[in-house]
mmCIF file of C-alpha atoms and ligand atoms in Angstrom:
data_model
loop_
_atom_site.group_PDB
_atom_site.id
_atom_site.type_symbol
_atom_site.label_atom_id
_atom_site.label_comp_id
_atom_site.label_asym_id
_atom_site.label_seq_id
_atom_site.Cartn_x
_atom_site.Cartn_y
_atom_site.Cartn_z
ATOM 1 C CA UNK A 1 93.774 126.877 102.817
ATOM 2 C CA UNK A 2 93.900 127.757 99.105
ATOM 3 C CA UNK A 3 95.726 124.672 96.908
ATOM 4 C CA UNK A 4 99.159 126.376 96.195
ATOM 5 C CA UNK A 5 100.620 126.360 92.851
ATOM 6 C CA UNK A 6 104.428 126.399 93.265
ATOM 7 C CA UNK A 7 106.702 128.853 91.319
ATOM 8 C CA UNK A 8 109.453 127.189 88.895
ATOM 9 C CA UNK A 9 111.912 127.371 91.838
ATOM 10 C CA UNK A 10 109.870 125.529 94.163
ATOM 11 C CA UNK A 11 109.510 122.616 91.619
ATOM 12 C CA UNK A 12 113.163 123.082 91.535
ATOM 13 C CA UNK A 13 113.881 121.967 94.759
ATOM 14 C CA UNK A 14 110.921 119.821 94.787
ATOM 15 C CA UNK A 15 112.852 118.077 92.456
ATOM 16 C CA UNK A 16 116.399 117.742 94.130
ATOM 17 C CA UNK A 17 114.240 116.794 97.107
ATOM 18 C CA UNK A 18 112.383 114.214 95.203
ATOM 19 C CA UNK A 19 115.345 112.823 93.706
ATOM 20 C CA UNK A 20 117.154 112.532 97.418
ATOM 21 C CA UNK A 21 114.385 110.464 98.805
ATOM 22 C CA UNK A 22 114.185 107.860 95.908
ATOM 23 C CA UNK A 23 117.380 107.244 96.479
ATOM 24 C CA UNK A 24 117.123 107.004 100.233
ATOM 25 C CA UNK A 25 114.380 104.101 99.366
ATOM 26 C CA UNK A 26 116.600 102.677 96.888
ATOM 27 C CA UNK A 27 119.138 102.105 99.659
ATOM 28 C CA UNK A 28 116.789 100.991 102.362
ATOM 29 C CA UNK A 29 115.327 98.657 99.997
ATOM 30 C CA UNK A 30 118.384 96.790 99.088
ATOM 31 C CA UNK A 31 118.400 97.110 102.919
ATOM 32 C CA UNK A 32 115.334 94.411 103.870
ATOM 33 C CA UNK A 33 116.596 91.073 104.605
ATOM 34 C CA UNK A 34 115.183 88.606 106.896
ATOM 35 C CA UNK A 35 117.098 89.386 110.799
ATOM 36 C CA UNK A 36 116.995 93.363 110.199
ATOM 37 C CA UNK A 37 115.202 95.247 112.770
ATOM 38 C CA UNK A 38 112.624 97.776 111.754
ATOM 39 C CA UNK A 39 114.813 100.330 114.262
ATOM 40 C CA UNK A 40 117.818 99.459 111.655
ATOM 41 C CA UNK A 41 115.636 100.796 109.186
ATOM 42 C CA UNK A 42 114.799 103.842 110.795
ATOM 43 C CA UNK A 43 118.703 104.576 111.741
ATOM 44 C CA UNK A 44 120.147 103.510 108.157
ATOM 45 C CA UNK A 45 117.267 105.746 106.615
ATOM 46 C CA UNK A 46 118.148 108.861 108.991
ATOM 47 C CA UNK A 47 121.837 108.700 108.035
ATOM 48 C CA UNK A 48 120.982 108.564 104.128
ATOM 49 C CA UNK A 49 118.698 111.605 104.760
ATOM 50 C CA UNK A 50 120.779 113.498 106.630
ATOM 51 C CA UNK A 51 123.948 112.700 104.801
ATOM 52 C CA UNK A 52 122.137 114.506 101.332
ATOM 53 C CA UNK A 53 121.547 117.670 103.312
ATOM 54 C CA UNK A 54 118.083 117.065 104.183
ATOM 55 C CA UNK A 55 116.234 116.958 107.483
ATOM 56 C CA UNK A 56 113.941 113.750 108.223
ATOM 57 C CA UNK A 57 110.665 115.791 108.105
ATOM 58 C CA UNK A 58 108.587 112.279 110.319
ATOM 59 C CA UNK A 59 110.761 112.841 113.269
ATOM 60 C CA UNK A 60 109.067 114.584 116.098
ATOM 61 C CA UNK A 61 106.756 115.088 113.323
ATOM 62 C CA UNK A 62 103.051 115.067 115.912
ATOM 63 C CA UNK A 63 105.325 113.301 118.253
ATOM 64 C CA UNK A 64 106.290 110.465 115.975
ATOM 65 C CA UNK A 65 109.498 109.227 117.584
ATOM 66 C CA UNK A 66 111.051 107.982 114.222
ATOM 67 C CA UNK A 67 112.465 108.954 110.374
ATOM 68 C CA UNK A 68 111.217 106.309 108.786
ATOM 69 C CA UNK A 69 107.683 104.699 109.368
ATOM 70 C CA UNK A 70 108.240 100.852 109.334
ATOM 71 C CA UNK A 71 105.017 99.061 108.807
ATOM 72 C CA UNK A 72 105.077 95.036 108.545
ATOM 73 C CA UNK A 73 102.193 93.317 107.322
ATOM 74 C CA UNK A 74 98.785 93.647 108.687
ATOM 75 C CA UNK A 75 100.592 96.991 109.668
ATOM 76 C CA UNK A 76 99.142 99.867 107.454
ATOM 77 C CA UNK A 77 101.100 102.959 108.366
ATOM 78 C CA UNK A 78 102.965 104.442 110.810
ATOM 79 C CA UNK A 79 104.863 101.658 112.517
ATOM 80 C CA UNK A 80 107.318 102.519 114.949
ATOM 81 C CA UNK A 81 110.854 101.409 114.361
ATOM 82 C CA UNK A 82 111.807 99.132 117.297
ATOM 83 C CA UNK A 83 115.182 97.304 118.148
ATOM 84 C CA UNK A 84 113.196 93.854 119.392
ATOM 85 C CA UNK A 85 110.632 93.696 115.920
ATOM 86 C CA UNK A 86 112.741 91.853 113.380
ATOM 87 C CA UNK A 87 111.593 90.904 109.818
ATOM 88 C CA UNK A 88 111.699 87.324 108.900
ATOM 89 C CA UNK A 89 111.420 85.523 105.748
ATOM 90 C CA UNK A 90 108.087 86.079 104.247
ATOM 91 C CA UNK A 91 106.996 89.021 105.709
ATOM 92 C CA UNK A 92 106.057 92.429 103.706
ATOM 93 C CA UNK A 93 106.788 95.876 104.927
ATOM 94 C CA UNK A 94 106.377 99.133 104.122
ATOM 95 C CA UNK A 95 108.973 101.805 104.365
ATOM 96 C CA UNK A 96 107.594 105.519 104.515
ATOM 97 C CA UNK A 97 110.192 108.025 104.566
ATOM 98 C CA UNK A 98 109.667 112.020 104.070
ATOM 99 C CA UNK A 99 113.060 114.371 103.435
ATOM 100 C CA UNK A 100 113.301 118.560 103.725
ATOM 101 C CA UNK A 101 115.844 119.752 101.341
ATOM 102 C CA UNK A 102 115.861 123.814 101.350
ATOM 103 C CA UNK A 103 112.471 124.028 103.364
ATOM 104 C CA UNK A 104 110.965 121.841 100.541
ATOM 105 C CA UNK A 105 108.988 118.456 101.374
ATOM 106 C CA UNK A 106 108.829 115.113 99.490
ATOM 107 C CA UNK A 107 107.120 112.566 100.718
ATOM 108 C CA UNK A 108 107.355 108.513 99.756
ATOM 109 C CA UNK A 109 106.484 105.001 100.350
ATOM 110 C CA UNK A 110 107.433 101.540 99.094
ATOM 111 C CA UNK A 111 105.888 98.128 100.195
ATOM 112 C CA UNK A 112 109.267 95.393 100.011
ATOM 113 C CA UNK A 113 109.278 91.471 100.031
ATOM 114 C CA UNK A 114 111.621 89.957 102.920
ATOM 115 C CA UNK A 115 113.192 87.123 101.353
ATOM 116 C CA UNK A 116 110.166 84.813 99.772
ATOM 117 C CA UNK A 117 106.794 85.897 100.391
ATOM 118 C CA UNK A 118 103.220 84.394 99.321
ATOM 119 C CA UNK A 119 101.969 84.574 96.272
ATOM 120 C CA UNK A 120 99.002 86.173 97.898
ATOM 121 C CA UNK A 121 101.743 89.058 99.601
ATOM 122 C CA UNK A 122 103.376 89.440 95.977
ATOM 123 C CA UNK A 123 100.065 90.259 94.483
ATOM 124 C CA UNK A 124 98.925 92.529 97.348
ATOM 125 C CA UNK A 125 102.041 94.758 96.532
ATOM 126 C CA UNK A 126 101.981 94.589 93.059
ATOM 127 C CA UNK A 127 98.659 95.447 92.849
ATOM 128 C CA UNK A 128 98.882 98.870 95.468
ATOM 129 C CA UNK A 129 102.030 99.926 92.835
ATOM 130 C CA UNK A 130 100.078 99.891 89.871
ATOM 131 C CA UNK A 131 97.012 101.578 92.248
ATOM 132 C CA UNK A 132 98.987 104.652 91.856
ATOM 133 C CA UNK A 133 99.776 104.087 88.389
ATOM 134 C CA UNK A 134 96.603 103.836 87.695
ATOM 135 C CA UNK A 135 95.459 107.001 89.281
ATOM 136 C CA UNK A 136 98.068 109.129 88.071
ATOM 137 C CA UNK A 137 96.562 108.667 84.658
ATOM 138 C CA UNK A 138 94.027 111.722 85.657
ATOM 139 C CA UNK A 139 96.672 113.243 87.647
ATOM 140 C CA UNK A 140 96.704 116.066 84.400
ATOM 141 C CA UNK A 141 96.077 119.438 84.187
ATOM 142 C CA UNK A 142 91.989 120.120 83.553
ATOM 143 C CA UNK A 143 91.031 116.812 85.136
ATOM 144 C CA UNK A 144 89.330 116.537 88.462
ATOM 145 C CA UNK A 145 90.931 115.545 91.645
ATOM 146 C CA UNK A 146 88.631 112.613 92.716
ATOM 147 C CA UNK A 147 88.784 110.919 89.325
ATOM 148 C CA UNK A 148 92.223 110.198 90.639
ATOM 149 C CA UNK A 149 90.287 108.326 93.923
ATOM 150 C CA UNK A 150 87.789 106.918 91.671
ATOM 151 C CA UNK A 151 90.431 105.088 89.635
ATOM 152 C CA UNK A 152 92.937 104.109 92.708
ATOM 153 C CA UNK A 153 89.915 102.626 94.319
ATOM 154 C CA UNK A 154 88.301 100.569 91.392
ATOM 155 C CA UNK A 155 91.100 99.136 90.454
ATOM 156 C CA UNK A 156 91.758 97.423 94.322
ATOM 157 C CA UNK A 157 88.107 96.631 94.759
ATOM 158 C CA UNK A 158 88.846 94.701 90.882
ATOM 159 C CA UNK A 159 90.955 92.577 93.276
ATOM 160 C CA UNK A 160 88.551 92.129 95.984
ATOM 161 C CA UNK A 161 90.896 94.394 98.154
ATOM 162 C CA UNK A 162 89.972 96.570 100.860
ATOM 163 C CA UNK A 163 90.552 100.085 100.558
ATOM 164 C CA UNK A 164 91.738 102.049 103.680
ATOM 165 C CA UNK A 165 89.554 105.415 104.033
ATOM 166 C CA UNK A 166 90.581 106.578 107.264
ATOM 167 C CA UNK A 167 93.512 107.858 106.105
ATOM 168 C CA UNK A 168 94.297 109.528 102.336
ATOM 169 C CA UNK A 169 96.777 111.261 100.726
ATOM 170 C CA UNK A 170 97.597 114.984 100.386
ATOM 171 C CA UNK A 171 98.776 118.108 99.034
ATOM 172 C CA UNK A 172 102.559 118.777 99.529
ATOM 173 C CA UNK A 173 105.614 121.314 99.645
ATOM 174 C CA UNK A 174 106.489 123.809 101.955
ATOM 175 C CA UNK A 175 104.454 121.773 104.268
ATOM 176 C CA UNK A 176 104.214 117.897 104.639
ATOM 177 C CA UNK A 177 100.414 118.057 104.843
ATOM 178 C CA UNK A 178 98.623 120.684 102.574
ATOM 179 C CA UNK A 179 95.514 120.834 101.163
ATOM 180 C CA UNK A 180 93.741 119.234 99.018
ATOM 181 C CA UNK A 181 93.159 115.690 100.864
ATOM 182 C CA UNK A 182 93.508 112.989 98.409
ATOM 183 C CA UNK A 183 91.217 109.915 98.989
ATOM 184 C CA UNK A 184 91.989 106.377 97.685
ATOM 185 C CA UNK A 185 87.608 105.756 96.318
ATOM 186 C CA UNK A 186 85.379 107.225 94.917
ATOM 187 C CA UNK A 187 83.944 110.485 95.874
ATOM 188 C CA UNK A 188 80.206 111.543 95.397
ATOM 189 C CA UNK A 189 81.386 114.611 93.508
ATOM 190 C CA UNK A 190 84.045 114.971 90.922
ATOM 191 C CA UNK A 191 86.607 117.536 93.429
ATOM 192 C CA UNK A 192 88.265 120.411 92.064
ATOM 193 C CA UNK A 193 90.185 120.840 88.994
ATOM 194 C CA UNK A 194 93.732 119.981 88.545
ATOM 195 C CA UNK A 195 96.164 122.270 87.528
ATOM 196 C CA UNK A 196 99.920 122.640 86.279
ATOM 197 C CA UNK A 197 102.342 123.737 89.338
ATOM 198 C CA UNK A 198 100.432 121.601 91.868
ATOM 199 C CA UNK A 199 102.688 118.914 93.449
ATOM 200 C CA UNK A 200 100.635 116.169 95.613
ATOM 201 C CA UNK A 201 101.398 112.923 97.625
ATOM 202 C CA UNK A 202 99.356 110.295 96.109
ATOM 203 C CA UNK A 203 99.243 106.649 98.377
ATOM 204 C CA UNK A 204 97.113 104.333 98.170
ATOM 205 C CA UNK A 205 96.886 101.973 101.081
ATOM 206 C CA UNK A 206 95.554 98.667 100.726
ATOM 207 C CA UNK A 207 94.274 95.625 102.661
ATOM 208 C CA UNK A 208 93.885 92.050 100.895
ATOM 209 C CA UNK A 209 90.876 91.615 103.421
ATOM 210 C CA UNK A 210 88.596 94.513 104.807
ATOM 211 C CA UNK A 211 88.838 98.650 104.436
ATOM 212 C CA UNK A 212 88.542 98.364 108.330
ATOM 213 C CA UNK A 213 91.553 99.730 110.572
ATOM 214 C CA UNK A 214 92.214 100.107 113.765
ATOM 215 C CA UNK A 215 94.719 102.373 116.328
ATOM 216 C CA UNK A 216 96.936 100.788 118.583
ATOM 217 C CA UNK A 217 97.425 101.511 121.671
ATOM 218 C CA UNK A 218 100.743 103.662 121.049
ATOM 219 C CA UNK A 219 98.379 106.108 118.838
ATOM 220 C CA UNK A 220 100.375 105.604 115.776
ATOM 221 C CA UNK A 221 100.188 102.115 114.308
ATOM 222 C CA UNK A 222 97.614 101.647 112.497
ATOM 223 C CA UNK A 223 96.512 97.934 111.599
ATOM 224 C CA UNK A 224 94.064 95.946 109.477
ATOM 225 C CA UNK A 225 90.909 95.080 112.083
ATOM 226 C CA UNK A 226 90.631 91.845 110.330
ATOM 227 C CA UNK A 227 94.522 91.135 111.000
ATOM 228 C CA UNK A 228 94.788 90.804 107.001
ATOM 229 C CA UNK A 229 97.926 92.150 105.284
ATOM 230 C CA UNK A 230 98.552 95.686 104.361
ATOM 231 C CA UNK A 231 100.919 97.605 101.493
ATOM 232 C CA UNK A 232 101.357 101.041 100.995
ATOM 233 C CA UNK A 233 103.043 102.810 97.772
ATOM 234 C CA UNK A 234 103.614 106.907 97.689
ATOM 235 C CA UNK A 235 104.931 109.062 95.411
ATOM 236 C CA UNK A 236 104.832 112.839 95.403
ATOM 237 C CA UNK A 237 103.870 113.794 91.965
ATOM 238 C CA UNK A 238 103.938 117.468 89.395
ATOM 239 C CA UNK A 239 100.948 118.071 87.888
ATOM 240 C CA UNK A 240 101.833 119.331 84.047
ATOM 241 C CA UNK A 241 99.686 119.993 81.038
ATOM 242 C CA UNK A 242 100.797 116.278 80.078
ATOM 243 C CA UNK A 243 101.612 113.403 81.866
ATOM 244 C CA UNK A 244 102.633 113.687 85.892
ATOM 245 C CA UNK A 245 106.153 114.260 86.596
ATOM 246 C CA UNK A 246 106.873 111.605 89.412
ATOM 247 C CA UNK A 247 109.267 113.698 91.760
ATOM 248 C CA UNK A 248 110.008 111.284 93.884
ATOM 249 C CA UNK A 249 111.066 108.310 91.412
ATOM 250 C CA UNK A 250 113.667 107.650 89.480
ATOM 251 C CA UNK A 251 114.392 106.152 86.339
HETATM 252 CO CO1 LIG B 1 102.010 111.128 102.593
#
């Protein structure tokens, strides 16, 4: 599949969408508080989403049973809200949340502190944040796709972090996953060229151990091997002839 470039209207209501689902984060971040369960989460986040119009675009998404993807520490991605897994002080975990508004996709992440963390867990998150602000700076019309990888990657491994491969990021609009796939390292060759009109999810995951994850056994979580912690930080992005628009951010 061909790497769309969307029409002014599409960025339209790639915008309203973005704008819905940062605020939908902004709400289930104020949220996270040690004795919330990750299925409170998932139900505050599919009232938010659904009260701005939109549909939850991760429910039934492959089978996923859930809105939101709740993912506490060594937890990468795609957690699975639960009434009985409760956060406590200290943990981290990362909220992954995609809206439709008018048969338009954005898709988001944020990693958030319950109650006093680690300095070790503060850094982990910090650093994923700025992985994607550190990416985006190639994220420009005329620039090449993996330099984007290349500079998400360098600066984890600057931390000794691992970076997780087995999973990357991705085109998106009309459809949650489109092409081009988006990895978080660098790539033998330099990818194809960016250009204005193309709107992408770009998420760096990141382990403060090892790259290495593992499945569990309900097919969706996936884990650190080396039980190490985990954050995660998406936004879906407008690639301009100048800097990124971040759609799914506000200011
Ligand atoms: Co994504």
């Amino acid at each position: 599949m061909a790497v769309m470039i969307k029409s002014a209207r599409e960025i339209q209501l790639m915008r309203e969408a973005g704008k819905i689902l940062a605020s939908v984060h902004e709400e289930l971040g104020d949220f996270i508080k040690p004795g919330v369960s990750t299925k409170e989460i998932d139900a505050l986040g599919e009232k938010l989403i659904r009260s701005h119009g939109c549909i939850p675009s991760f429910l039934n998404y492959e089978g996923y049973p859930a809105s939101i993807c709740v993912s506490v520490n060594d937890e990468v991605v795609h957690g699975i809200p639960k009434a009985d897994r409760v956060l406590k002080d200290g943990d981290i975990v990362s909220l992954d949340a995609g809206v439709i508004y008018e048969g338009y996709h954005s898709d988001a992440a944020r990693t958030h502190l319950v109650g006093t963390c680690s300095a070790e867990a503060k850094k982990l998150v910090e650093v994923t944040r700025q992985c994607f602000f550190e990416g985006i700076k190639f994220a420009v019309e005329g620039r090449h796709l993996f330099e984007i990888s290349a500079a998400i990657g360098a600066y984890a491994e600057s931390f000794g972090y691992g970076v997780v491969k087995d999973l990357v990021g991705h085109g998106v609009g009309k459809q949650l996953h489109e092409d081009p796939q988006i990895p978080n390292f660098k790539q033998r060759r330099r990818g194809m060229k960016l250009r204005a009109g193309m709107t992408l999810a770009i998420e760096p995951m990141i382990n403060a151990g090892g790259f290495e994850v593992v499945w569990l056994d309900d097919d969706w979580t996936v884990v650190t091997e080396d039980g190490s912690l985990s954050a995660h930080y998406e936004n879906t992005i407008l690639i301009t002839e100048g800097e990124p628009e971040i759609l799914s951010l506000s200011i």
